[in-house]
C-alpha cells in the first residue's frame, strides 16, 4: 500500500517524502518539474537510503495519473502539486485555476476511479484573509482572500469538502500552512525559488551567500515591537511531520478536517534577521523601504487543533530554522542548478 505525493520534488514535498519513508510508508512521488528540479530525486533517494519510486506526471493528465494508480495500490494522496506565486497568479489567473483547481479535480476523479478515498491537501493560511484576528483558529470564517493563488487554495478546500459530503467513506485533511522556512539538517534538500525570492528567508539566505546585496525590509511602521511585520515561521521538517500525522489520521477516519500547521509563536522581520546573523555569524545588510502591498501586521496560528486531533506540534526553534537554512544555501549556492 503506497502513499502518493504529488509535487514530490518541491520544497515541502521533498521533505515530506523523507519523513514518510522514516515513518515506514511506501512512497510514490510525481512531479512535472514546473517548480522543481530532477536532481531532487537523487537527493531524496540518498537521504531515505532507497531509490525513490518516481513518475514525471502532470496532475491534469488523467491517463498519466491512472497509470500510476494501476501500478500501485495508493491508500492516500498528499497533494502538493500546484502553482504558488502570489504575484504571478494576479497576472495569470486562468493558468492558476487550470493548474491548481482543474488539476485537483482531475486528481480526485482518478482517485475515485481507483477507490482511493484519502487526501491530505496543501492549503494555506492566506485563506483566512486580512480581517480575521490572530491567533487564527480553524472555526473562523474564511476571509476575503487577496489573490487568485489564495482563491485556488480556498476553492480546492471546498471541492474536497464537497467530495467528503458526497462520499461518507472519504477523508480530506485540509492543512493550512503558515510560513514554512528552513531545510533538512543534511543540507542536501531545501528551498530553491525560481529567480529573485519573494519570501523573507530565501531572500536573506541569498544575501548571506552574496547573490543579493541587501535585504529590503518592507516597512517598519507596523504596530509591533520593532515596527516590522510578524509571522508564524514553521520549520519545513515540522511541517512535513505534520503531513505524516495527517496521513495517519486520514487512514482511520472519514470526513473533512481543516487544520492549522503553525507554531503559534510570532517573530518580526528584524527578529529573523537578528537570529540569522547570530546563529550563523553572518551580517545581513538591510534597508527599510515602504510597506509591500497586501502585507498585514501579524499572522499567527492557533495550533491547538493539530495537537489535539493529530498529536502533532512544531518542535524546531527559530535558531534551528536559521541554521538549517544557511547550511542548505551555503552548500548549494545555486540551489539544485549545477554550479
Ligand atoms: C514575511 C514577512 C514581509 C520579503 C507568503 C505568501 C503566502 C504563503 C507564505 C503560500 C512579511 C517581510 C518579505 C522581503 C520583507 N505562501 N519581507 N522583505 O507574505 O507572510 O506569506 O508566504 O501559501 O501565500 O503570501 O511571507 O516571506 O513573503 O513575508 O520585509 O524581501 O517578511 O513584509 O512581513 P508572507 P513572506
Tab-separated table of C-alpha atoms and ligand atoms in Angstrom:
chain	number	residue	atom	x	y	z
A	1	UNK	CA	0.000	0.000	0.000
A	2	UNK	CA	1.559	3.300	-1.065
A	3	UNK	CA	1.219	6.993	-0.312
A	4	UNK	CA	1.259	9.090	-3.493
A	5	UNK	CA	2.917	12.519	-3.189
A	6	UNK	CA	2.008	14.980	-5.940
A	7	UNK	CA	4.662	17.691	-6.261
A	8	UNK	CA	7.057	15.321	-4.508
A	9	UNK	CA	10.172	17.142	-5.760
A	10	UNK	CA	9.093	20.507	-4.416
A	11	UNK	CA	10.290	22.200	-1.240
A	12	UNK	CA	7.677	20.777	1.145
A	13	UNK	CA	7.001	17.675	-0.959
A	14	UNK	CA	10.625	16.514	-0.862
A	15	UNK	CA	10.854	16.963	2.913
A	16	UNK	CA	7.578	15.070	3.320
A	17	UNK	CA	8.881	12.156	1.197
A	18	UNK	CA	11.788	11.834	3.645
A	19	UNK	CA	9.578	11.911	6.751
A	20	UNK	CA	7.118	9.386	5.265
A	21	UNK	CA	9.993	6.991	4.471
A	22	UNK	CA	11.311	7.408	8.021
A	23	UNK	CA	7.819	6.554	9.305
A	24	UNK	CA	7.875	3.314	7.276
A	25	UNK	CA	5.454	4.209	4.496
A	26	UNK	CA	5.888	3.103	0.866
A	27	UNK	CA	6.239	6.372	-1.070
A	28	UNK	CA	5.407	7.050	-4.718
A	29	UNK	CA	6.103	10.583	-5.954
A	30	UNK	CA	5.167	12.532	-9.067
A	31	UNK	CA	6.183	15.932	-10.347
A	32	UNK	CA	6.026	17.833	-13.654
A	33	UNK	CA	9.094	19.945	-12.732
A	34	UNK	CA	7.274	23.237	-13.274
A	35	UNK	CA	8.546	24.365	-9.879
A	36	UNK	CA	11.161	21.701	-9.084
A	37	UNK	CA	14.342	20.114	-10.432
A	38	UNK	CA	15.034	16.422	-11.283
A	39	UNK	CA	18.154	16.478	-9.088
A	40	UNK	CA	15.836	16.329	-6.059
A	41	UNK	CA	15.039	12.673	-6.889
A	42	UNK	CA	18.601	11.531	-6.221
A	43	UNK	CA	18.818	13.696	-3.087
A	44	UNK	CA	15.629	12.097	-1.678
A	45	UNK	CA	16.879	8.599	-2.593
A	46	UNK	CA	20.216	9.240	-0.856
A	47	UNK	CA	18.567	10.574	2.302
A	48	UNK	CA	15.961	7.793	2.506
A	49	UNK	CA	18.505	5.068	1.715
A	50	UNK	CA	16.468	3.604	-1.144
A	51	UNK	CA	15.560	4.614	-4.712
A	52	UNK	CA	12.538	6.905	-4.868
A	53	UNK	CA	9.633	5.498	-6.904
A	54	UNK	CA	9.033	8.479	-9.157
A	55	UNK	CA	6.895	9.447	-12.162
A	56	UNK	CA	7.108	12.564	-14.291
A	57	UNK	CA	3.429	13.452	-14.482
A	58	UNK	CA	1.154	16.493	-14.573
A	59	UNK	CA	-1.923	16.346	-12.330
A	60	UNK	CA	-4.020	17.482	-15.335
A	61	UNK	CA	-3.035	14.257	-17.153
A	62	UNK	CA	-5.736	11.731	-16.186
A	63	UNK	CA	-4.125	8.964	-18.266
A	64	UNK	CA	-0.742	9.520	-16.633
A	65	UNK	CA	-2.294	9.546	-13.177
A	66	UNK	CA	-4.309	6.384	-13.974
A	67	UNK	CA	-1.126	4.565	-14.988
A	68	UNK	CA	0.323	5.302	-11.530
A	69	UNK	CA	-2.828	4.073	-9.749
A	70	UNK	CA	-2.786	0.940	-11.934
A	71	UNK	CA	0.839	0.234	-10.986
A	72	UNK	CA	0.472	0.903	-7.248
A	73	UNK	CA	-2.208	0.387	-4.610
A	74	UNK	CA	-2.466	4.006	-3.430
A	75	UNK	CA	-4.081	4.230	0.026
A	76	UNK	CA	-3.761	8.013	0.372
A	77	UNK	CA	-2.592	11.031	-1.613
A	78	UNK	CA	-0.693	14.017	-0.243
A	79	UNK	CA	-1.391	16.747	-2.773
A	80	UNK	CA	1.265	19.467	-3.030
A	81	UNK	CA	1.354	19.957	-6.815
A	82	UNK	CA	0.270	23.440	-7.859
A	83	UNK	CA	1.475	26.878	-8.858
A	84	UNK	CA	2.258	29.042	-5.827
A	85	UNK	CA	3.461	32.535	-6.720
A	86	UNK	CA	1.060	35.126	-5.329
A	87	UNK	CA	2.111	37.911	-7.694
A	88	UNK	CA	2.192	35.655	-10.762
A	89	UNK	CA	-1.350	34.495	-10.010
A	90	UNK	CA	-2.669	38.058	-10.486
A	91	UNK	CA	-1.090	38.118	-13.962
A	92	UNK	CA	-2.017	34.551	-14.996
A	93	UNK	CA	-5.294	33.761	-13.193
A	94	UNK	CA	-6.531	31.319	-15.853
A	95	UNK	CA	-3.358	29.235	-15.627
A	96	UNK	CA	-3.646	29.198	-11.813
A	97	UNK	CA	-7.276	27.997	-11.956
A	98	UNK	CA	-6.440	25.448	-14.651
A	99	UNK	CA	-3.400	24.027	-12.842
A	100	UNK	CA	-4.485	24.300	-9.231
A	101	UNK	CA	-8.255	23.764	-9.322
A	102	UNK	CA	-8.866	21.821	-12.541
A	103	UNK	CA	-5.767	19.739	-11.809
A	104	UNK	CA	-7.094	18.894	-8.347
A	105	UNK	CA	-10.490	17.890	-9.802
A	106	UNK	CA	-8.717	15.593	-12.282
A	107	UNK	CA	-6.700	14.035	-9.469
A	108	UNK	CA	-9.835	13.471	-7.361
A	109	UNK	CA	-11.667	11.879	-10.310
A	110	UNK	CA	-8.805	9.427	-10.848
A	111	UNK	CA	-8.752	8.700	-7.101
A	112	UNK	CA	-12.492	7.963	-7.285
A	113	UNK	CA	-11.974	5.667	-10.287
A	114	UNK	CA	-9.468	3.605	-8.291
A	115	UNK	CA	-11.284	3.706	-4.962
A	116	UNK	CA	-8.688	5.876	-3.200
A	117	UNK	CA	-10.569	7.805	-0.511
A	118	UNK	CA	-7.915	9.704	1.462
A	119	UNK	CA	-6.377	13.045	0.534
A	120	UNK	CA	-4.149	15.427	2.501
A	121	UNK	CA	-4.246	18.816	0.804
A	122	UNK	CA	-1.624	21.571	0.880
A	123	UNK	CA	-3.757	24.580	1.747
A	124	UNK	CA	-2.600	27.940	3.079
A	125	UNK	CA	-3.228	30.318	5.959
A	126	UNK	CA	-3.876	33.007	3.346
A	127	UNK	CA	-7.454	31.699	3.114
A	128	UNK	CA	-8.113	33.466	6.449
A	129	UNK	CA	-7.791	36.759	4.584
A	130	UNK	CA	-6.884	40.016	6.320
A	131	UNK	CA	-9.905	40.543	8.546
A	132	UNK	CA	-9.575	37.579	10.916
A	133	UNK	CA	-7.636	38.365	14.134
A	134	UNK	CA	-4.522	36.373	15.074
A	135	UNK	CA	-4.109	33.831	16.534
A	136	UNK	CA	-6.168	32.232	13.759
A	137	UNK	CA	-8.413	29.254	14.517
A	138	UNK	CA	-9.933	26.785	12.068
A	139	UNK	CA	-13.518	27.682	13.035
A	140	UNK	CA	-13.080	31.271	11.859
A	141	UNK	CA	-14.910	32.232	8.662
A	142	UNK	CA	-12.602	32.252	5.661
A	143	UNK	CA	-11.673	35.744	4.690
A	144	UNK	CA	-11.754	37.938	1.629
A	145	UNK	CA	-8.742	36.287	0.035
A	146	UNK	CA	-6.491	38.730	-1.726
A	147	UNK	CA	-5.350	36.973	-4.922
A	148	UNK	CA	-6.084	34.169	-7.392
A	149	UNK	CA	-3.456	31.900	-5.804
A	150	UNK	CA	-5.169	32.090	-2.421
A	151	UNK	CA	-8.569	31.646	-4.091
A	152	UNK	CA	-7.377	28.408	-5.718
A	153	UNK	CA	-6.452	27.135	-2.254
A	154	UNK	CA	-9.890	28.093	-0.921
A	155	UNK	CA	-11.708	26.573	-3.914
A	156	UNK	CA	-9.784	23.320	-3.510
A	157	UNK	CA	-10.767	23.191	0.175
A	158	UNK	CA	-14.421	23.486	-0.881
A	159	UNK	CA	-14.011	20.868	-3.641
A	160	UNK	CA	-12.613	18.378	-1.136
A	161	UNK	CA	-15.284	19.233	1.462
A	162	UNK	CA	-17.957	18.574	-1.175
A	163	UNK	CA	-16.368	15.233	-2.080
A	164	UNK	CA	-16.462	14.300	1.612
A	165	UNK	CA	-20.148	15.303	1.755
A	166	UNK	CA	-20.907	13.151	-1.292
A	167	UNK	CA	-18.929	10.111	-0.133
A	168	UNK	CA	-19.171	9.290	3.600
A	169	UNK	CA	-16.146	6.994	3.319
A	170	UNK	CA	-13.877	9.811	2.068
A	171	UNK	CA	-11.384	11.675	4.268
A	172	UNK	CA	-9.975	15.092	3.359
A	173	UNK	CA	-7.311	16.791	5.510
A	174	UNK	CA	-7.046	20.497	4.635
A	175	UNK	CA	-3.737	21.689	6.076
A	176	UNK	CA	-3.321	25.458	6.344
A	177	UNK	CA	0.386	26.291	6.346
A	178	UNK	CA	1.768	29.431	7.898
A	179	UNK	CA	5.312	30.408	6.889
A	180	UNK	CA	7.459	27.359	6.067
A	181	UNK	CA	11.234	28.007	6.229
A	182	UNK	CA	14.408	26.046	6.951
A	183	UNK	CA	15.786	22.851	5.396
A	184	UNK	CA	16.668	19.249	6.176
A	185	UNK	CA	19.630	19.068	8.610
A	186	UNK	CA	21.739	17.293	5.943
A	187	UNK	CA	21.881	20.477	3.846
A	188	UNK	CA	21.086	18.417	0.718
A	189	UNK	CA	17.465	19.461	0.179
A	190	UNK	CA	15.972	22.892	0.694
A	191	UNK	CA	14.059	25.804	-0.769
A	192	UNK	CA	15.128	26.634	-4.336
A	193	UNK	CA	12.941	29.534	-5.536
A	194	UNK	CA	12.877	30.494	-9.218
A	195	UNK	CA	14.507	33.902	-9.767
A	196	UNK	CA	14.566	36.590	-7.067
A	197	UNK	CA	12.880	35.186	-3.935
A	198	UNK	CA	9.581	36.748	-2.894
A	199	UNK	CA	9.722	35.322	0.608
A	200	UNK	CA	11.824	36.552	3.515
A	201	UNK	CA	14.065	33.636	4.467
A	202	UNK	CA	15.221	32.590	0.992
A	203	UNK	CA	15.950	36.266	0.314
A	204	UNK	CA	18.040	36.524	3.496
A	205	UNK	CA	19.870	33.316	2.502
A	206	UNK	CA	20.780	34.787	-0.897
A	207	UNK	CA	22.057	37.968	0.767
A	208	UNK	CA	24.138	35.784	3.100
A	209	UNK	CA	25.648	33.828	0.223
A	210	UNK	CA	26.396	37.016	-1.714
A	211	UNK	CA	23.880	36.595	-4.549
A	212	UNK	CA	21.913	39.670	-3.419
A	213	UNK	CA	23.434	42.870	-1.935
A	214	UNK	CA	20.975	43.569	0.899
A	215	UNK	CA	17.513	42.777	2.239
A	216	UNK	CA	14.674	45.229	1.687
A	217	UNK	CA	12.610	45.379	4.866
A	218	UNK	CA	9.051	46.117	3.746
A	219	UNK	CA	8.037	48.758	6.275
A	220	UNK	CA	9.000	49.445	9.882
A	221	UNK	CA	5.869	51.419	10.786
A	222	UNK	CA	3.638	48.493	11.758
A	223	UNK	CA	2.212	48.441	15.310
A	224	UNK	CA	4.681	45.790	16.502
A	225	UNK	CA	7.601	45.758	18.985
A	226	UNK	CA	10.060	46.865	16.320
A	227	UNK	CA	7.723	48.169	13.627
A	228	UNK	CA	8.227	45.230	11.235
A	229	UNK	CA	5.707	42.548	10.274
A	230	UNK	CA	5.204	39.486	12.444
A	231	UNK	CA	4.678	35.978	11.030
A	232	UNK	CA	4.391	32.380	12.275
A	233	UNK	CA	7.517	30.731	10.866
A	234	UNK	CA	7.483	26.925	10.939
A	235	UNK	CA	10.419	24.613	10.162
A	236	UNK	CA	9.765	22.674	6.958
A	237	UNK	CA	10.644	19.394	8.731
A	238	UNK	CA	7.978	20.100	11.372
A	239	UNK	CA	5.568	20.843	8.534
A	240	UNK	CA	6.477	17.547	6.843
A	241	UNK	CA	5.911	15.658	10.108
A	242	UNK	CA	2.500	17.319	10.333
A	243	UNK	CA	1.653	15.666	7.000
A	244	UNK	CA	2.740	12.267	8.305
A	245	UNK	CA	0.439	12.759	11.285
A	246	UNK	CA	-2.389	13.859	8.960
A	247	UNK	CA	-1.977	10.744	6.772
A	248	UNK	CA	-2.110	8.506	9.841
A	249	UNK	CA	-5.319	10.255	10.916
A	250	UNK	CA	-6.858	10.039	7.434
A	251	UNK	CA	-6.239	6.286	7.216
A	252	UNK	CA	-8.558	5.686	10.180
A	253	UNK	CA	-11.135	8.470	9.905
A	254	UNK	CA	-13.632	9.971	7.427
A	255	UNK	CA	-14.873	13.456	6.746
A	256	UNK	CA	-13.151	16.797	6.134
A	257	UNK	CA	-10.859	18.436	8.698
A	258	UNK	CA	-9.247	21.877	8.448
A	259	UNK	CA	-6.017	22.004	10.468
A	260	UNK	CA	-3.523	24.839	11.015
A	261	UNK	CA	0.139	23.879	10.743
A	262	UNK	CA	1.979	26.633	12.559
A	263	UNK	CA	3.844	27.184	15.817
A	264	UNK	CA	1.641	29.848	17.422
A	265	UNK	CA	4.814	31.882	18.023
A	266	UNK	CA	5.422	35.093	16.070
A	267	UNK	CA	8.669	36.695	15.002
A	268	UNK	CA	9.180	40.040	13.273
A	269	UNK	CA	11.293	40.564	10.175
A	270	UNK	CA	14.084	42.061	12.279
A	271	UNK	CA	13.805	39.214	14.814
A	272	UNK	CA	14.523	36.808	11.938
A	273	UNK	CA	17.393	38.914	10.585
A	274	UNK	CA	18.972	39.188	14.047
A	275	UNK	CA	18.581	35.446	14.715
A	276	UNK	CA	20.090	34.552	11.335
A	277	UNK	CA	23.088	36.856	11.962
A	278	UNK	CA	23.621	35.500	15.478
A	279	UNK	CA	23.304	31.812	14.666
A	280	UNK	CA	25.382	31.910	11.501
A	281	UNK	CA	27.772	34.754	12.393
A	282	UNK	CA	26.987	36.498	9.112
A	283	UNK	CA	25.952	40.160	8.752
A	284	UNK	CA	22.731	40.694	6.781
A	285	UNK	CA	22.682	44.266	5.468
A	286	UNK	CA	19.182	45.691	5.049
A	287	UNK	CA	17.348	48.844	4.093
A	288	UNK	CA	13.937	49.917	5.323
A	289	UNK	CA	11.639	50.506	2.323
A	290	UNK	CA	7.884	51.206	2.090
A	291	UNK	CA	5.376	48.514	3.033
A	292	UNK	CA	4.595	45.795	0.456
A	293	UNK	CA	1.068	45.931	-0.986
A	294	UNK	CA	-1.159	43.349	0.672
A	295	UNK	CA	1.027	42.694	3.717
A	296	UNK	CA	-0.645	42.603	7.118
A	297	UNK	CA	0.814	43.419	10.534
A	298	UNK	CA	0.644	39.987	12.115
A	299	UNK	CA	-0.360	36.460	11.048
A	300	UNK	CA	-0.224	33.712	13.682
A	301	UNK	CA	-1.677	30.216	14.015
A	302	UNK	CA	-3.541	28.843	16.971
A	303	UNK	CA	-2.012	25.334	16.762
A	304	UNK	CA	-4.319	23.741	19.359
A	305	UNK	CA	-6.396	21.623	16.957
A	306	UNK	CA	-3.322	19.977	15.373
A	307	UNK	CA	-2.128	18.979	18.806
A	308	UNK	CA	-5.495	17.636	19.948
A	309	UNK	CA	-6.552	15.958	16.679
A	310	UNK	CA	-3.216	14.767	15.264
A	311	UNK	CA	-0.977	14.675	18.322
A	312	UNK	CA	1.411	16.943	16.406
A	313	UNK	CA	3.215	20.150	17.352
A	314	UNK	CA	6.169	22.016	15.944
A	315	UNK	CA	9.465	21.306	17.718
A	316	UNK	CA	12.158	23.305	15.900
A	317	UNK	CA	13.243	26.762	17.066
A	318	UNK	CA	13.864	29.897	15.020
A	319	UNK	CA	17.588	29.250	15.561
A	320	UNK	CA	17.167	25.760	14.031
A	321	UNK	CA	15.381	27.313	11.051
A	322	UNK	CA	18.177	29.864	10.539
A	323	UNK	CA	20.969	27.310	10.974
A	324	UNK	CA	19.405	24.746	8.638
A	325	UNK	CA	18.596	27.378	6.002
A	326	UNK	CA	22.167	28.571	5.924
A	327	UNK	CA	23.663	25.032	5.737
A	328	UNK	CA	21.488	24.322	2.675
A	329	UNK	CA	22.257	27.680	0.979
A	330	UNK	CA	25.995	27.543	1.732
A	331	UNK	CA	26.324	24.035	0.283
A	332	UNK	CA	24.016	24.791	-2.666
A	333	UNK	CA	24.584	28.465	-3.583
A	334	UNK	CA	22.761	27.852	-6.894
A	335	UNK	CA	20.098	25.610	-5.419
A	336	UNK	CA	19.718	22.433	-7.479
A	337	UNK	CA	21.240	24.008	-10.584
A	338	UNK	CA	24.714	22.806	-11.465
A	339	UNK	CA	27.471	25.135	-10.392
B	1	LIG	C1	7.177	37.534	5.554
B	1	LIG	C2	7.483	38.886	6.187
B	1	LIG	C3	7.118	40.738	4.703
B	1	LIG	C4	10.362	39.611	1.920
B	1	LIG	C5	3.791	34.360	1.838
B	1	LIG	C6	2.655	34.198	0.911
B	1	LIG	C7	1.692	33.181	1.422
B	1	LIG	C8	2.395	31.915	1.901
B	1	LIG	C9	3.592	32.194	2.769
B	1	LIG	C10	1.955	30.102	0.387
B	1	LIG	C11	6.460	39.953	5.836
B	1	LIG	C12	8.597	40.622	5.054
B	1	LIG	C13	9.465	39.623	2.977
B	1	LIG	C14	11.321	40.642	1.798
B	1	LIG	C15	10.456	41.641	3.792
B	1	LIG	N1	2.774	31.125	0.797
B	1	LIG	N2	9.520	40.617	3.896
B	1	LIG	N3	11.335	41.625	2.756
B	1	LIG	O1	3.922	37.331	2.855
B	1	LIG	O2	3.792	36.216	5.151
B	1	LIG	O3	3.355	34.885	3.072
B	1	LIG	O4	4.418	33.131	2.082
B	1	LIG	O5	0.911	29.768	0.881
B	1	LIG	O6	0.848	32.863	0.348
B	1	LIG	O7	1.988	35.427	0.858
B	1	LIG	O8	5.671	35.626	3.602
B	1	LIG	O9	8.119	35.606	3.470
B	1	LIG	O10	6.818	36.980	1.760
B	1	LIG	O11	6.964	37.746	4.147
B	1	LIG	O12	10.493	42.549	4.642
B	1	LIG	O13	12.168	40.690	0.858
B	1	LIG	O14	8.737	39.353	5.688
B	1	LIG	O15	6.700	42.094	4.661
B	1	LIG	O16	6.309	40.798	6.962
B	1	LIG	P1	4.142	36.133	3.709
B	1	LIG	P2	6.949	36.470	3.165
